C-alpha positions as a LaTeX table, in Angstrom:
\begin{tabular}{lrrr}
\hline
Residue & $x$ (\AA) & $y$ (\AA) & $z$ (\AA) \\
\hline
Met1 & $-69.71$ & $-162.50$ & 89.90 \\
Ile2 & $-73.27$ & $-161.36$ & 90.49 \\
Glu3 & $-74.48$ & $-158.35$ & 88.61 \\
Pro4 & $-75.97$ & $-155.42$ & 90.60 \\
Tyr5 & $-79.46$ & $-155.86$ & 89.00 \\
Val6 & $-79.77$ & $-159.49$ & 90.14 \\
Ser7 & $-82.22$ & $-159.95$ & 93.00 \\
Lys8 & $-82.56$ & $-163.68$ & 93.21 \\
Val9 & $-79.83$ & $-166.42$ & 93.15 \\
Ile10 & $-80.58$ & $-170.09$ & 92.78 \\
Ile11 & $-77.82$ & $-172.43$ & 93.87 \\
Val12 & $-77.62$ & $-176.00$ & 92.44 \\
Asp13 & $-74.92$ & $-178.55$ & 91.79 \\
Gln14 & $-73.50$ & $-180.05$ & 88.56 \\
Arg15 & $-75.30$ & $-183.32$ & 89.16 \\
Phe16 & $-78.68$ & $-181.50$ & 89.20 \\
Leu17 & $-77.94$ & $-179.80$ & 85.86 \\
Glu18 & $-76.90$ & $-183.12$ & 84.23 \\
Asp19 & $-80.05$ & $-184.86$ & 85.49 \\
Val20 & $-82.33$ & $-182.07$ & 84.27 \\
Gly21 & $-80.55$ & $-182.03$ & 80.94 \\
Gln22 & $-81.07$ & $-185.75$ & 80.55 \\
Ala23 & $-84.71$ & $-185.50$ & 81.41 \\
Ser24 & $-85.51$ & $-182.46$ & 79.24 \\
Arg25 & $-83.24$ & $-180.10$ & 77.28 \\
Thr26 & $-86.03$ & $-177.59$ & 77.27 \\
Asp27 & $-86.22$ & $-177.59$ & 81.13 \\
Leu28 & $-82.43$ & $-177.23$ & 81.26 \\
Ala29 & $-82.44$ & $-174.32$ & 78.83 \\
Glu30 & $-85.20$ & $-172.53$ & 80.72 \\
Phe31 & $-83.57$ & $-173.16$ & 84.04 \\
Thr32 & $-80.13$ & $-171.94$ & 83.15 \\
Asn33 & $-81.35$ & $-168.89$ & 81.25 \\
Pro34 & $-83.64$ & $-167.15$ & 83.68 \\
Gly35 & $-84.74$ & $-163.51$ & 83.53 \\
Met36 & $-82.23$ & $-160.71$ & 84.21 \\
Asp37 & $-83.17$ & $-160.44$ & 87.85 \\
Thr38 & $-82.29$ & $-164.11$ & 88.49 \\
Lys39 & $-78.91$ & $-165.93$ & 88.44 \\
Val40 & $-78.27$ & $-169.71$ & 88.65 \\
Ile41 & $-75.00$ & $-170.76$ & 90.28 \\
Ser42 & $-73.70$ & $-174.30$ & 90.00 \\
Leu43 & $-71.41$ & $-175.84$ & 92.67 \\
Pro44 & $-68.55$ & $-176.42$ & 92.90 \\
Leu45 & $-67.37$ & $-173.00$ & 91.73 \\
Ser46 & $-64.37$ & $-172.87$ & 89.33 \\
Ser47 & $-62.02$ & $-171.02$ & 91.70 \\
Asn48 & $-61.47$ & $-169.96$ & 95.33 \\
Asp49 & $-61.66$ & $-166.30$ & 94.14 \\
Asp50 & $-65.22$ & $-166.90$ & 92.92 \\
Met51 & $-66.18$ & $-168.43$ & 96.29 \\
Leu52 & $-64.59$ & $-165.52$ & 98.15 \\
Ala53 & $-66.54$ & $-163.05$ & 96.00 \\
Leu54 & $-69.71$ & $-165.01$ & 96.67 \\
Thr55 & $-69.29$ & $-165.08$ & 100.44 \\
Arg56 & $-69.02$ & $-161.29$ & 100.48 \\
Ile57 & $-72.69$ & $-161.01$ & 99.56 \\
Ile58 & $-74.15$ & $-164.39$ & 100.65 \\
Asp59 & $-73.58$ & $-166.06$ & 104.02 \\
Ala60 & $-71.44$ & $-169.12$ & 103.61 \\
Ser61 & $-74.14$ & $-171.25$ & 105.38 \\
Ala62 & $-76.55$ & $-170.48$ & 102.58 \\
Ile63 & $-74.20$ & $-171.55$ & 99.75 \\
Arg64 & $-75.35$ & $-175.09$ & 99.22 \\
Pro65 & $-77.31$ & $-176.98$ & 96.51 \\
Gly66 & $-81.01$ & $-176.34$ & 96.62 \\
Ser67 & $-80.69$ & $-172.92$ & 98.23 \\
Ile68 & $-82.46$ & $-169.82$ & 97.06 \\
Val69 & $-81.33$ & $-166.41$ & 98.26 \\
Val70 & $-82.75$ & $-163.07$ & 97.53 \\
Lys71 & $-81.89$ & $-159.41$ & 97.89 \\
Pro72 & $-84.50$ & $-157.77$ & 100.21 \\
Gly73 & $-83.74$ & $-154.34$ & 98.80 \\
Tyr74 & $-81.59$ & $-151.39$ & 99.83 \\
Thr75 & $-78.53$ & $-153.61$ & 100.37 \\
Asp76 & $-76.07$ & $-155.63$ & 98.34 \\
His77 & $-76.35$ & $-158.68$ & 100.67 \\
Phe78 & $-78.51$ & $-161.67$ & 99.91 \\
Val79 & $-80.59$ & $-163.59$ & 102.54 \\
Pro80 & $-82.38$ & $-166.95$ & 102.49 \\
Val81 & $-85.79$ & $-166.66$ & 100.79 \\
Asp82 & $-87.58$ & $-167.84$ & 103.99 \\
Thr83 & $-86.35$ & $-164.81$ & 105.92 \\
Phe84 & $-86.39$ & $-162.04$ & 103.31 \\
Ala85 & $-89.87$ & $-160.67$ & 104.18 \\
Lys86 & $-88.84$ & $-159.88$ & 107.69 \\
Glu87 & $-85.53$ & $-158.45$ & 106.59 \\
Leu88 & $-87.33$ & $-156.30$ & 104.00 \\
Val89 & $-89.81$ & $-154.81$ & 106.53 \\
His90 & $-87.18$ & $-153.90$ & 109.03 \\
Arg91 & $-84.68$ & $-152.55$ & 106.56 \\
Lys92 & $-87.16$ & $-150.38$ & 104.51 \\
Tyr93 & $-88.84$ & $-149.05$ & 107.72 \\
Gly94 & $-85.43$ & $-148.27$ & 109.14 \\
Leu95 & $-84.45$ & $-146.30$ & 106.07 \\
Phe96 & $-87.66$ & $-144.39$ & 106.15 \\
Val97 & $-86.97$ & $-143.41$ & 109.80 \\
Gln98 & $-83.50$ & $-142.24$ & 108.85 \\
Leu99 & $-84.93$ & $-140.03$ & 106.12 \\
Cys100 & $-87.55$ & $-138.56$ & 108.45 \\
Ile101 & $-84.94$ & $-137.72$ & 111.07 \\
Ala102 & $-82.86$ & $-136.06$ & 108.39 \\
Leu103 & $-85.95$ & $-134.06$ & 107.45 \\
Gly104 & $-86.36$ & $-132.82$ & 110.99 \\
Ala105 & $-88.96$ & $-135.32$ & 112.38 \\
Lys106 & $-89.61$ & $-135.34$ & 116.19 \\
Lys107 & $-91.34$ & $-138.66$ & 116.21 \\
Val108 & $-91.88$ & $-141.66$ & 113.81 \\
Ala109 & $-94.13$ & $-144.49$ & 114.97 \\
Val110 & $-96.05$ & $-147.39$ & 113.57 \\
Thr111 & $-99.75$ & $-147.01$ & 114.44 \\
Asn112 & $-101.18$ & $-150.21$ & 112.81 \\
Ile113 & $-100.09$ & $-153.26$ & 110.86 \\
Glu114 & $-102.12$ & $-155.18$ & 108.29 \\
Glu115 & $-101.50$ & $-158.26$ & 106.20 \\
Val116 & $-102.35$ & $-157.73$ & 102.52 \\
Asp117 & $-103.34$ & $-160.61$ & 100.27 \\
Ile118 & $-100.89$ & $-160.33$ & 97.34 \\
Glu119 & $-102.94$ & $-162.72$ & 95.15 \\
Ala120 & $-106.38$ & $-161.17$ & 95.53 \\
Asp121 & $-105.29$ & $-157.62$ & 96.14 \\
Asp122 & $-107.47$ & $-157.68$ & 99.24 \\
Lys123 & $-106.38$ & $-156.83$ & 102.74 \\
Ser124 & $-107.18$ & $-158.37$ & 106.08 \\
Ser125 & $-106.37$ & $-156.34$ & 109.08 \\
Thr126 & $-104.54$ & $-158.47$ & 111.62 \\
Ser127 & $-103.76$ & $-157.39$ & 115.14 \\
Ala128 & $-100.01$ & $-157.39$ & 115.85 \\
Thr129 & $-100.70$ & $-159.18$ & 119.18 \\
Leu130 & $-102.96$ & $-161.91$ & 117.87 \\
Gly131 & $-102.34$ & $-165.16$ & 115.99 \\
Val132 & $-103.58$ & $-165.94$ & 112.55 \\
Asn133 & $-106.78$ & $-168.05$ & 112.70 \\
Ala134 & $-107.04$ & $-169.20$ & 109.11 \\
Pro135 & $-107.68$ & $-172.93$ & 108.67 \\
Val136 & $-104.71$ & $-175.02$ & 107.44 \\
Ala137 & $-104.24$ & $-178.34$ & 105.84 \\
Ser138 & $-103.10$ & $-180.95$ & 108.26 \\
Gly139 & $-99.93$ & $-181.83$ & 106.24 \\
Asp140 & $-98.58$ & $-178.28$ & 106.42 \\
Ala141 & $-100.03$ & $-177.27$ & 109.79 \\
Glu142 & $-96.82$ & $-177.30$ & 111.71 \\
Phe143 & $-95.01$ & $-175.28$ & 109.01 \\
Lys144 & $-97.73$ & $-172.75$ & 108.68 \\
Ser145 & $-97.96$ & $-172.39$ & 112.45 \\
Ala146 & $-94.20$ & $-171.64$ & 112.68 \\
Ala147 & $-94.44$ & $-169.18$ & 109.73 \\
Ser148 & $-97.41$ & $-167.48$ & 111.42 \\
Asn149 & $-95.63$ & $-167.17$ & 114.74 \\
Ser150 & $-92.53$ & $-165.73$ & 112.99 \\
Ser151 & $-94.67$ & $-163.20$ & 111.22 \\
Asn152 & $-96.55$ & $-162.22$ & 114.47 \\
Asp153 & $-93.24$ & $-161.83$ & 116.33 \\
Ser154 & $-91.92$ & $-159.60$ & 113.53 \\
Ser155 & $-95.23$ & $-157.52$ & 113.67 \\
Lys156 & $-94.86$ & $-157.16$ & 117.43 \\
Ser157 & $-91.28$ & $-155.91$ & 117.18 \\
Ile158 & $-92.22$ & $-153.35$ & 114.53 \\
Thr159 & $-95.23$ & $-152.00$ & 116.45 \\
Arg160 & $-93.06$ & $-151.54$ & 119.54 \\
Val161 & $-90.63$ & $-149.34$ & 117.54 \\
Ala162 & $-91.08$ & $-145.60$ & 118.01 \\
Thr163 & $-88.24$ & $-143.12$ & 117.30 \\
Glu164 & $-88.18$ & $-139.68$ & 118.90 \\
Ala165 & $-85.70$ & $-136.89$ & 118.30 \\
Gly166 & $-85.34$ & $-133.22$ & 119.08 \\
Gly167 & $-86.76$ & $-132.10$ & 115.76 \\
Gly168 & $-85.61$ & $-129.09$ & 113.78 \\
Ala169 & $-85.25$ & $-127.80$ & 110.33 \\
Ala170 & $-85.03$ & $-130.22$ & 107.43 \\
Asp171 & $-81.49$ & $-131.02$ & 106.20 \\
Leu172 & $-82.42$ & $-131.41$ & 102.60 \\
Gly173 & $-78.87$ & $-132.08$ & 101.57 \\
Leu174 & $-78.45$ & $-135.02$ & 103.95 \\
Ala175 & $-81.91$ & $-136.32$ & 102.94 \\
Ala176 & $-80.99$ & $-136.16$ & 99.29 \\
Lys177 & $-77.75$ & $-138.09$ & 99.94 \\
Leu178 & $-79.90$ & $-140.89$ & 101.58 \\
Leu179 & $-82.10$ & $-140.96$ & 98.47 \\
Asp180 & $-79.08$ & $-141.24$ & 96.25 \\
Gln181 & $-77.20$ & $-143.75$ & 98.36 \\
Tyr182 & $-80.10$ & $-146.25$ & 98.42 \\
Gly183 & $-81.62$ & $-145.56$ & 95.01 \\
Leu184 & $-84.89$ & $-144.22$ & 96.53 \\
His185 & $-85.74$ & $-141.61$ & 93.87 \\
Gly186 & $-88.16$ & $-144.00$ & 92.20 \\
Asp187 & $-90.03$ & $-144.77$ & 95.48 \\
Ser188 & $-92.90$ & $-142.32$ & 95.91 \\
Leu189 & $-93.02$ & $-143.01$ & 99.66 \\
Phe190 & $-89.62$ & $-141.60$ & 100.14 \\
Thr191 & $-89.70$ & $-138.84$ & 97.58 \\
Gly192 & $-93.20$ & $-137.87$ & 98.77 \\
Ile193 & $-92.18$ & $-136.99$ & 102.27 \\
Tyr194 & $-89.02$ & $-135.36$ & 101.05 \\
Asn195 & $-91.01$ & $-133.05$ & 98.72 \\
Leu196 & $-93.45$ & $-132.20$ & 101.58 \\
Arg197 & $-90.56$ & $-130.99$ & 103.87 \\
Ala198 & $-88.96$ & $-129.21$ & 100.92 \\
Val199 & $-91.80$ & $-126.68$ & 100.88 \\
Gly200 & $-90.39$ & $-123.93$ & 103.02 \\
Asn201 & $-93.29$ & $-121.48$ & 103.32 \\
Asn202 & $-95.70$ & $-123.99$ & 104.89 \\
Asn203 & $-94.04$ & $-126.53$ & 107.14 \\
Val204 & $-95.81$ & $-129.92$ & 107.62 \\
Thr205 & $-96.20$ & $-130.81$ & 111.31 \\
Lys206 & $-97.83$ & $-134.12$ & 111.05 \\
His207 & $-98.12$ & $-136.75$ & 108.24 \\
Glu208 & $-99.86$ & $-140.14$ & 108.16 \\
Leu209 & $-99.02$ & $-142.66$ & 105.48 \\
Ser210 & $-98.92$ & $-146.35$ & 104.64 \\
Leu211 & $-95.76$ & $-148.39$ & 103.97 \\
Asp212 & $-96.89$ & $-151.27$ & 101.74 \\
Phe213 & $-94.56$ & $-154.20$ & 100.86 \\
Ser214 & $-96.86$ & $-155.92$ & 98.35 \\
Asn215 & $-94.84$ & $-155.06$ & 95.26 \\
Asp216 & $-91.54$ & $-155.93$ & 96.91 \\
Val217 & $-92.98$ & $-159.42$ & 97.71 \\
Arg218 & $-94.43$ & $-159.98$ & 94.23 \\
Arg219 & $-91.05$ & $-159.05$ & 92.72 \\
Ile220 & $-89.44$ & $-162.02$ & 94.52 \\
Val221 & $-92.28$ & $-164.56$ & 94.53 \\
Asp222 & $-93.21$ & $-164.46$ & 90.83 \\
Ser223 & $-94.18$ & $-167.16$ & 88.34 \\
Ser224 & $-90.48$ & $-167.64$ & 87.29 \\
Ile225 & $-89.37$ & $-168.62$ & 90.79 \\
Gln226 & $-92.32$ & $-170.89$ & 91.08 \\
Ala227 & $-91.26$ & $-172.71$ & 87.85 \\
Lys228 & $-87.75$ & $-173.08$ & 89.15 \\
Ile229 & $-88.95$ & $-174.57$ & 92.38 \\
Lys230 & $-90.95$ & $-177.16$ & 90.44 \\
Val231 & $-87.90$ & $-178.28$ & 88.49 \\
Met232 & $-85.67$ & $-178.38$ & 91.60 \\
Ser233 & $-88.25$ & $-180.53$ & 93.40 \\
Lys234 & $-87.42$ & $-183.38$ & 90.98 \\
Leu235 & $-83.95$ & $-183.79$ & 92.57 \\
Tyr236 & $-83.95$ & $-181.94$ & 95.88 \\
Gly237 & $-87.47$ & $-182.88$ & 96.90 \\
Gly238 & $-87.54$ & $-184.47$ & 100.41 \\
Gln239 & $-84.31$ & $-182.82$ & 101.54 \\
Ala240 & $-84.99$ & $-180.78$ & 104.69 \\
Asp241 & $-83.25$ & $-177.58$ & 103.64 \\
Phe242 & $-84.91$ & $-177.56$ & 100.20 \\
Glu243 & $-88.34$ & $-178.41$ & 101.63 \\
Arg244 & $-88.14$ & $-175.47$ & 103.96 \\
Val245 & $-87.37$ & $-173.19$ & 100.98 \\
Arg246 & $-90.15$ & $-174.67$ & 98.88 \\
Lys247 & $-92.78$ & $-174.45$ & 101.62 \\
Ser248 & $-91.85$ & $-170.92$ & 102.59 \\
Ile249 & $-92.25$ & $-169.77$ & 98.98 \\
Glu250 & $-95.60$ & $-171.63$ & 98.60 \\
His251 & $-96.96$ & $-170.06$ & 101.83 \\
Ile252 & $-95.98$ & $-166.47$ & 101.03 \\
Lys253 & $-99.53$ & $-165.26$ & 100.31 \\
His254 & $-99.48$ & $-161.98$ & 102.28 \\
Ala255 & $-97.33$ & $-158.82$ & 102.53 \\
Thr256 & $-97.11$ & $-156.37$ & 105.34 \\
Arg257 & $-98.67$ & $-152.89$ & 105.27 \\
Leu258 & $-97.67$ & $-150.49$ & 108.02 \\
Ser259 & $-99.55$ & $-147.35$ & 108.98 \\
Ile260 & $-96.99$ & $-144.72$ & 110.06 \\
Leu261 & $-97.36$ & $-141.38$ & 111.91 \\
Val262 & $-94.64$ & $-138.80$ & 111.48 \\
Glu263 & $-94.60$ & $-135.66$ & 113.54 \\
Phe264 & $-92.26$ & $-132.72$ & 112.86 \\
\hline
\end{tabular}
């Protein structure tokens, strides 16, 4: 029902499509024919089989009009857009640790965490144990405070993660399987450390690198999704579930950058 290359799913109902069509045929055409990475699903679905197929990759609680779910990467499962950043960080870092262990690492640890401004391509280093002190508009203060606390909690959990193993020779075969399984051959972070350990005559003992999620976030929060949100606001605006989605997208201004130390 959902093609493998789709990373964003927008769920609406038939009434919404009818109202949009009556207001503007152009808006309806643009909304129902998004880019290849986006799919619009209208409820109710035509069959129980379609619903069953959908619940295999989207939690049933997220299948409701006004919902936007996205694929955080390295999985076939979709998550609500307001939680995808946290899911992405933990999932990608976890895969990187798996690869390092397969390559014979003794220790993998996060040494620093920064928040990167995805709009200005600037970075502002933020302590994982401190709150964000940027001024906020009064109308959105409560939402931003909750989002900030969630981000900081995620940061704290990541910086507490340190994986240690016995170390040993790199299992290049197992590492290559991981790259294949999760489609990581196009990610220089993963292929870079694989290639370093593939050099047999001069083994790397320590490697420091950055794991930056800016491009992953930009891939989801693009101009197309912003345009869809604007159209959806005409009907779903004011509904609690949709407002949470809208505000979460509007306030995604930063992405996480992890500094990582790998010892072999």
